[in-house]
PDB file of C-alpha atoms and ligand atoms in Angstrom:
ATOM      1  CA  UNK A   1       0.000   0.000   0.000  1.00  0.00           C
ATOM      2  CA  UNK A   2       1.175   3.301  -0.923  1.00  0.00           C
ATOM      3  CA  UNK A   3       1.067   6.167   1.535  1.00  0.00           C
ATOM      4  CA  UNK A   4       0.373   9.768   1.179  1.00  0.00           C
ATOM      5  CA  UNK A   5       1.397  12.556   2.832  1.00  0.00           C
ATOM      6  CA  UNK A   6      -0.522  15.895   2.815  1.00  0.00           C
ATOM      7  CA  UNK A   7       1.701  19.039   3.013  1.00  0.00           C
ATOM      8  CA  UNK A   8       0.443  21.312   6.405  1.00  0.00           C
ATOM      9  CA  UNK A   9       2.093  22.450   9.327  1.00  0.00           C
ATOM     10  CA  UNK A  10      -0.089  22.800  12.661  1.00  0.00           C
ATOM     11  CA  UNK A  11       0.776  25.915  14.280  1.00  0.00           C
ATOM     12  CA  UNK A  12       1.391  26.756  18.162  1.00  0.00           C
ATOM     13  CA  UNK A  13      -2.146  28.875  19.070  1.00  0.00           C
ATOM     14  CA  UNK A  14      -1.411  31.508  21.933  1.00  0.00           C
ATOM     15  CA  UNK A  15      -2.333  31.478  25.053  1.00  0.00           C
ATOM     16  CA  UNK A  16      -3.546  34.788  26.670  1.00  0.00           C
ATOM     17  CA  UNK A  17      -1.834  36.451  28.104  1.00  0.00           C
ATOM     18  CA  UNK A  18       0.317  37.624  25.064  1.00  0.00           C
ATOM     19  CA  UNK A  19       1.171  41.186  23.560  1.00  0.00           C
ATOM     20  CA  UNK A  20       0.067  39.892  20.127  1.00  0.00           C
ATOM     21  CA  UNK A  21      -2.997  39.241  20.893  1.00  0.00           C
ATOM     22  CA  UNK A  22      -4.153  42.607  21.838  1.00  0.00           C
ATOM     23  CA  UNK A  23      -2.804  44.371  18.464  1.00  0.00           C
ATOM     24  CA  UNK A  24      -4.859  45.679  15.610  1.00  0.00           C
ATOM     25  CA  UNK A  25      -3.970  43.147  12.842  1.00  0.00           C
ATOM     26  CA  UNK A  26      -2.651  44.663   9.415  1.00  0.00           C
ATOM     27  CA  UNK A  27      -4.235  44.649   6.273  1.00  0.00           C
ATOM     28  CA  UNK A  28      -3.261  42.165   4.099  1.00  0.00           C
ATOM     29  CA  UNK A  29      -1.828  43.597   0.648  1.00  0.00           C
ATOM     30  CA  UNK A  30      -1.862  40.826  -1.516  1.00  0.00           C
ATOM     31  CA  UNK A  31      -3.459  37.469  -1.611  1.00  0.00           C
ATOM     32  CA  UNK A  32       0.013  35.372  -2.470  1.00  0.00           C
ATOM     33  CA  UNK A  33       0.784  31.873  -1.903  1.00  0.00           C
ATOM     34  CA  UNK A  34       2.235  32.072   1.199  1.00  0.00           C
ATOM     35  CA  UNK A  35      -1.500  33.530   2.555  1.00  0.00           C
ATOM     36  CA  UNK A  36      -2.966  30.415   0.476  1.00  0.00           C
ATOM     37  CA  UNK A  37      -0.329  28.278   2.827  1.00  0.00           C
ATOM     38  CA  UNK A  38      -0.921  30.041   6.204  1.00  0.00           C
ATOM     39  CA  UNK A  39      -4.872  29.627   5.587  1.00  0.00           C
ATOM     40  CA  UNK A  40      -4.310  26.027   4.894  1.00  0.00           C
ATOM     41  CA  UNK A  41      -2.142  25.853   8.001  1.00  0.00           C
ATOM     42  CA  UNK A  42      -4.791  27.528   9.844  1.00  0.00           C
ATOM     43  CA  UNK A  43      -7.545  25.300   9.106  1.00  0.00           C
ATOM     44  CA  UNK A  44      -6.057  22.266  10.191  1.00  0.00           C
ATOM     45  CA  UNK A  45      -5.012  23.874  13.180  1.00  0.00           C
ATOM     46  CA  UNK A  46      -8.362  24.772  14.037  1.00  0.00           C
ATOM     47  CA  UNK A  47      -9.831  21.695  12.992  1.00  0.00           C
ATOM     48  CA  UNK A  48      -6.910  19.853  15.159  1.00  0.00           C
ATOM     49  CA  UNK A  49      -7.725  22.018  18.659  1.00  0.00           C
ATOM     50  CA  UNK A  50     -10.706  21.462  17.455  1.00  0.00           C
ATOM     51  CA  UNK A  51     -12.493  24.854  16.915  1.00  0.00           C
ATOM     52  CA  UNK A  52     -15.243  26.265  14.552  1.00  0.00           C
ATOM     53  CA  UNK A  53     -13.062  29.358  13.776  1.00  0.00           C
ATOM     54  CA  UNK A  54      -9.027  30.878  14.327  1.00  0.00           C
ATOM     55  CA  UNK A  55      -7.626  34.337  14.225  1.00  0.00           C
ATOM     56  CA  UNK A  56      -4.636  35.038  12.129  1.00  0.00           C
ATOM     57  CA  UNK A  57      -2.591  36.530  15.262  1.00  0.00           C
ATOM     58  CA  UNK A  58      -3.509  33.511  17.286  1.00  0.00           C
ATOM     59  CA  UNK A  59      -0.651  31.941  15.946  1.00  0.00           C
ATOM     60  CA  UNK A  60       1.504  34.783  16.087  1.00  0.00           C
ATOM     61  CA  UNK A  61       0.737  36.263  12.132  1.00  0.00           C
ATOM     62  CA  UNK A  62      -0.757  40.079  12.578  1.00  0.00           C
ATOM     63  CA  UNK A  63      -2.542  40.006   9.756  1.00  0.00           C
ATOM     64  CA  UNK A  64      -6.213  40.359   9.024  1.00  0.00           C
ATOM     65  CA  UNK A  65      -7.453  37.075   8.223  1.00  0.00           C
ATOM     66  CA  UNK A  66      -9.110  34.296   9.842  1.00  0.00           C
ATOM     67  CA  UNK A  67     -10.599  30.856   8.833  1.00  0.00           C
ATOM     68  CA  UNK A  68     -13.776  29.025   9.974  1.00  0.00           C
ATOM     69  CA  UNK A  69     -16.449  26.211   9.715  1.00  0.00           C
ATOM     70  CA  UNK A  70     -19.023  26.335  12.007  1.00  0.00           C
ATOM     71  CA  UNK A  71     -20.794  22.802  10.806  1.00  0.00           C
ATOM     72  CA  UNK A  72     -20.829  20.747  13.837  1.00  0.00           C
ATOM     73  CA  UNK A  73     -22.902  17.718  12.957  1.00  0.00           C
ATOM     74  CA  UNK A  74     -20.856  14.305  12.980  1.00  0.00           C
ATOM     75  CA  UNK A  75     -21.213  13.439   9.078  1.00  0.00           C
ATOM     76  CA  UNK A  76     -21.824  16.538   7.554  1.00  0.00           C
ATOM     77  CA  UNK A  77     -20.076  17.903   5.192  1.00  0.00           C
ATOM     78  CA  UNK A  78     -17.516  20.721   6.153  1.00  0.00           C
ATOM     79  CA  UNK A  79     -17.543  24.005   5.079  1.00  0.00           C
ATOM     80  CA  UNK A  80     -14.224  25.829   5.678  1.00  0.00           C
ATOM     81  CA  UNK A  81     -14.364  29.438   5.117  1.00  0.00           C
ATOM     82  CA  UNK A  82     -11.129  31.835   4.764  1.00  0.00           C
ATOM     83  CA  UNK A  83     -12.069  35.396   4.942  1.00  0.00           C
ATOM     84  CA  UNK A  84      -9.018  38.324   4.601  1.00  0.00           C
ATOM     85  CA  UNK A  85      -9.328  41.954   5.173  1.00  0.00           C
ATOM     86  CA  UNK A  86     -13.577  41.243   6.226  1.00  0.00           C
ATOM     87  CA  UNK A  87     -15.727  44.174   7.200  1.00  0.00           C
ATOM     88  CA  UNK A  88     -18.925  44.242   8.617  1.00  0.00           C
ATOM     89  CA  UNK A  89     -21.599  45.868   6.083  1.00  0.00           C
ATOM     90  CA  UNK A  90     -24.563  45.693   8.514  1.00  0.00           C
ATOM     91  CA  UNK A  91     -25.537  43.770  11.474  1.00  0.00           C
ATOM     92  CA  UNK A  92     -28.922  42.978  13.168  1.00  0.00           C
ATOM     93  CA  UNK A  93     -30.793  44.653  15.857  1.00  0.00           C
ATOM     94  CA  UNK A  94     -31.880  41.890  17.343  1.00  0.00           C
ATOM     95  CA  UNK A  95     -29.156  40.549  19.851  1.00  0.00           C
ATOM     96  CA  UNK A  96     -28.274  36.700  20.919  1.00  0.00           C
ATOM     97  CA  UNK A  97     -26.040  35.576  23.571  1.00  0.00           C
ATOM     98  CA  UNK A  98     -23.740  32.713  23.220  1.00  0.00           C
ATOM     99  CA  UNK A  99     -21.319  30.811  25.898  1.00  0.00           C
ATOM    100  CA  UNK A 100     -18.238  31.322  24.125  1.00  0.00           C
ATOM    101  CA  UNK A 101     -14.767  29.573  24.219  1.00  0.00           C
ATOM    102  CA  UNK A 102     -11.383  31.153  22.847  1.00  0.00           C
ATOM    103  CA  UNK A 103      -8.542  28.396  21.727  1.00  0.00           C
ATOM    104  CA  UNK A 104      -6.620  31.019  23.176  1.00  0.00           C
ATOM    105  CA  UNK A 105      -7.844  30.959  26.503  1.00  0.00           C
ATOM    106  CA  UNK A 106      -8.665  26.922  26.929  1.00  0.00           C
ATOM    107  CA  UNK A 107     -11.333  25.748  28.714  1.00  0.00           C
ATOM    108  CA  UNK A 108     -13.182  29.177  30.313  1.00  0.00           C
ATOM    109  CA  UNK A 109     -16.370  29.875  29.167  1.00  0.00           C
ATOM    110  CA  UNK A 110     -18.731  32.946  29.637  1.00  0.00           C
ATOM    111  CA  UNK A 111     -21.796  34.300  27.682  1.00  0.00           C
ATOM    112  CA  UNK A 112     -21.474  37.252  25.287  1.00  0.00           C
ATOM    113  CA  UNK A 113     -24.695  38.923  23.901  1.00  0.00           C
ATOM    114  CA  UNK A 114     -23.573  39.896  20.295  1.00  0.00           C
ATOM    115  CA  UNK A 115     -25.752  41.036  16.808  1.00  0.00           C
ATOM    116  CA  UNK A 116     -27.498  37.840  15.686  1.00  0.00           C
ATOM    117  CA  UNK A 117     -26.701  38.241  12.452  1.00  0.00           C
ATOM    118  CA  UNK A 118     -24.237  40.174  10.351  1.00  0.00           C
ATOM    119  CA  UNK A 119     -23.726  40.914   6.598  1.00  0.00           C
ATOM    120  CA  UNK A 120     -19.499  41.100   5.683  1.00  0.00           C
ATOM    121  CA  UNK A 121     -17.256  41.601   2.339  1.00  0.00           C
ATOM    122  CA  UNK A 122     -14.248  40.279   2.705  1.00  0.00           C
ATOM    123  CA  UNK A 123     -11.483  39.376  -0.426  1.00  0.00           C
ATOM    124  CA  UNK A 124     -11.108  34.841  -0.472  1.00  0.00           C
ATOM    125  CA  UNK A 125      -8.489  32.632  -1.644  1.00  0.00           C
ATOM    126  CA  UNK A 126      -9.291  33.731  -5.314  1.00  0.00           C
ATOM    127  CA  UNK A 127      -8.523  36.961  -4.564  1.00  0.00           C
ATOM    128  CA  UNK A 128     -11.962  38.308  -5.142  1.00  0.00           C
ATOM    129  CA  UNK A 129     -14.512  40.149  -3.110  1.00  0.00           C
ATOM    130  CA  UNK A 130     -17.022  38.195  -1.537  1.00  0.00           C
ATOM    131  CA  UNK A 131     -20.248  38.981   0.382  1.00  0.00           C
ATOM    132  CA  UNK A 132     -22.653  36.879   2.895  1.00  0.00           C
ATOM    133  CA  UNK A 133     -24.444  36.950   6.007  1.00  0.00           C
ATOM    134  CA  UNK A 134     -24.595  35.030   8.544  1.00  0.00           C
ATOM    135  CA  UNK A 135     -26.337  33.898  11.579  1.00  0.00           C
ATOM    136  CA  UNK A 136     -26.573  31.726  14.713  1.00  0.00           C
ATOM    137  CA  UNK A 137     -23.014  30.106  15.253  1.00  0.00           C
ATOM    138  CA  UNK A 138     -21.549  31.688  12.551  1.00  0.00           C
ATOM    139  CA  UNK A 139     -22.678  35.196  13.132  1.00  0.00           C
ATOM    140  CA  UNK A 140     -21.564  34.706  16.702  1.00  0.00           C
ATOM    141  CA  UNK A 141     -17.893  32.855  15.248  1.00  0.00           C
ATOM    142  CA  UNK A 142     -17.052  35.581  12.445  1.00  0.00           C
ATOM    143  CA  UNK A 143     -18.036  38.549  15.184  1.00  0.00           C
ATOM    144  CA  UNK A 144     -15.272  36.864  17.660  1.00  0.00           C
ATOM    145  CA  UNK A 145     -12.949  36.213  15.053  1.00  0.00           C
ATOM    146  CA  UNK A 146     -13.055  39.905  13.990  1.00  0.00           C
ATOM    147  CA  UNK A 147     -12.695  41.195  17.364  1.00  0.00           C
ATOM    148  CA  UNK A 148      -9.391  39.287  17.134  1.00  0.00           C
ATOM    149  CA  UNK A 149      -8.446  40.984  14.325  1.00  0.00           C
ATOM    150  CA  UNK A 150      -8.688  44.218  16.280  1.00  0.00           C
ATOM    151  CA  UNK A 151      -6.871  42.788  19.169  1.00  0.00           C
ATOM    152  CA  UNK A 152     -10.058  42.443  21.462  1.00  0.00           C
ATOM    153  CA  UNK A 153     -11.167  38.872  22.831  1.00  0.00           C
ATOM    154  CA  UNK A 154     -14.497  37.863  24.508  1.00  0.00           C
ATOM    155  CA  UNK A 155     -13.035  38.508  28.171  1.00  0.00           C
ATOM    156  CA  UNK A 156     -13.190  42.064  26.978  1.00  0.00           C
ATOM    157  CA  UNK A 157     -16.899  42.084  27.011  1.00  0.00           C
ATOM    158  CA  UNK A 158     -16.684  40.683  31.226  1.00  0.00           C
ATOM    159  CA  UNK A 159     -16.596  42.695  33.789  1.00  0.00           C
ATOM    160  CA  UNK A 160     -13.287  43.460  35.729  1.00  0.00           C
ATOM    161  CA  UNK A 161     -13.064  40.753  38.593  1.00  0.00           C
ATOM    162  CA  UNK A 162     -14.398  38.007  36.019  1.00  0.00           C
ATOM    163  CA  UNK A 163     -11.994  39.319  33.623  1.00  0.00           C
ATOM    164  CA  UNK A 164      -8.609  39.387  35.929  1.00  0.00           C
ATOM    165  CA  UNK A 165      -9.835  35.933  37.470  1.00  0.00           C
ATOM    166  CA  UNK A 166      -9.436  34.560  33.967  1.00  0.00           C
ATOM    167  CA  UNK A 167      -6.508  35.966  33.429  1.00  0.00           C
ATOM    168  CA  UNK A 168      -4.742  34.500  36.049  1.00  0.00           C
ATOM    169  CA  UNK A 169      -5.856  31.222  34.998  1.00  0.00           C
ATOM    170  CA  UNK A 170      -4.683  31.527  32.329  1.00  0.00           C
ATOM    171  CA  UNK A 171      -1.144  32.756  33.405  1.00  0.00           C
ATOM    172  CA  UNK A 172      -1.279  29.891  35.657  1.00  0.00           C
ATOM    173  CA  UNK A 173      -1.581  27.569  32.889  1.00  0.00           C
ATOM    174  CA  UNK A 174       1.187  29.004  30.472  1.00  0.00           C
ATOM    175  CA  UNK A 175       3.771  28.974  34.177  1.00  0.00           C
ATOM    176  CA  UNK A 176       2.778  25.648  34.807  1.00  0.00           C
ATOM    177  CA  UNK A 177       3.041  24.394  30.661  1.00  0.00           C
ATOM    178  CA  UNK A 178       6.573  26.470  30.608  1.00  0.00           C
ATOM    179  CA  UNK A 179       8.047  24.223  33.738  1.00  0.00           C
ATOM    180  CA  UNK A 180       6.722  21.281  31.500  1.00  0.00           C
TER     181      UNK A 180
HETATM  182  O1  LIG B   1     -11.257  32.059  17.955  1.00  0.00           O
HETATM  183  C1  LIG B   1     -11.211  31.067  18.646  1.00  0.00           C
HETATM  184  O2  LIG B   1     -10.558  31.068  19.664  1.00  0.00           O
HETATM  185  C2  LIG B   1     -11.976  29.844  18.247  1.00  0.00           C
HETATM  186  C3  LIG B   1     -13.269  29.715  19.008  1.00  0.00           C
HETATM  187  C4  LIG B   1     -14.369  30.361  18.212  1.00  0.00           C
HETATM  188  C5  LIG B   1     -15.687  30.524  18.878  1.00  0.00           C
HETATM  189  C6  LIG B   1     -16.228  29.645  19.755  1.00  0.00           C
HETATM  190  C7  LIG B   1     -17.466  29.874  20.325  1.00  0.00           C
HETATM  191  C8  LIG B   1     -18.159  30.950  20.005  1.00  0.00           C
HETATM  192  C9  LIG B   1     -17.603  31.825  19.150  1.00  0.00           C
HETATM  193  C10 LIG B   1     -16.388  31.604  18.569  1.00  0.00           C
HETATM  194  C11 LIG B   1     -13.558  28.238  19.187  1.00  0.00           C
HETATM  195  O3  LIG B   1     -13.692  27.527  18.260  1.00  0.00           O
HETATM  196  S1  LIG B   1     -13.651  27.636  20.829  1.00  0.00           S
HETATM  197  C12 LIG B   1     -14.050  25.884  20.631  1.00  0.00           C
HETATM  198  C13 LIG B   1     -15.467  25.648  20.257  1.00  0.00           C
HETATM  199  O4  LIG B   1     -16.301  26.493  20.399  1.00  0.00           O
HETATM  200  C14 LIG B   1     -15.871  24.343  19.676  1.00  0.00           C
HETATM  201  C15 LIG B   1     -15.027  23.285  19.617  1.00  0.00           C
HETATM  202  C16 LIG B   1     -15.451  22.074  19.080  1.00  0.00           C
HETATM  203  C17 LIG B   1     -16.700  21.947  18.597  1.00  0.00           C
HETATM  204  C18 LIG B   1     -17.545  23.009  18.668  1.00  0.00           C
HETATM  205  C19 LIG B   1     -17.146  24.214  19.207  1.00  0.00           C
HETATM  206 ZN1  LIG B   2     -10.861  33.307  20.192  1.00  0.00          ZN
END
């Protein structure tokens, strides 16, 4: 039998707290091979964790893209998504409030009331614009992923003590991973 080997790389996601993940990502200025590469590398990163969605500077690339699938069901088809440089063109009055998980902050949880649905234009693979809008999981996933984009992450939306008690979690975490 003859084996195959797919080309990616699984990249190291950050763990909050980190400098990188509070900057306002760049815009990306051209949609080159190496982008193609990262997104690919992305993606199975995500799917790997697993996630439904992962931020450019998550793995340390301050850049404005990010990649998701929000199709959960065991057996159905997947539907990965890369989106560079996205806006948001509208978004809904009506609100809904999720429990939301970061890959960068494993394992804390914590409801954030967000637009239900959002309309964004953002450039794919191809290099051309595209528009869509989205709702339920994926409004909820492309509004987080965004607010990575511009350095903000769903802790942002707690209140202080919540906020800090997270945090220290979390720098618990990265002491105890860095002593091995
Ligand atoms: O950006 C990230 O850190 C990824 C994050 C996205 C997200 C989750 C929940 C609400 C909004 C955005 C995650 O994917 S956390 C993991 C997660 O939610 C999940 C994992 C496996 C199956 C289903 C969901
Ligand atoms: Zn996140």
């Amino acid at each position: 039998m003859i084996a195959y080997l797919i080309a990616m790389t699984l990249r190291s996601i950050l763990i909050h707290p980190d400098p990188r993940l509070k900057k306002v990502c760049a815009p990306v200025t051209s949609v080159s091979p190496e982008i193609g590469a990262l997104a690919e590398d992305m993606l199975q990163t995500m799917y790997e964790a697993p996630g439904v969605g992962l931020a450019a500077p998550q793995v340390g690339v301050l850049q404005r893209l990010f990649v998701m699938d929000c199709v959960k069901e065991d057996g159905a088809t997947p539907k990965p998504m890369v989106l560079i440089n996205p806006e948001i063109l509208w978004t809904s009055d009506e609100t809904n409030t999720y429990e939301e998980g970061c890959l960068s902050i494993p394992d804390q949880y914590a409801d954030v009331t967000r637009p239900s649905q959002v309309r964004m234009r953002w450039l794919g693979l191809d290099g051309k614009a595209h528009e869509d809008q989205f709702d339920e999981l994926w409004a909820t996933c492309a509004q987080h992923e965004l607010d990575h984009l511009n350095g903000k992450l769903f802790i942002d939306y707690l209140g202080t003590m919540k906020r800090q008690v997270i945090t220290r979690r979390m720098e618990k975490l990265k002491r105890e991973r860095a002593r091995g």
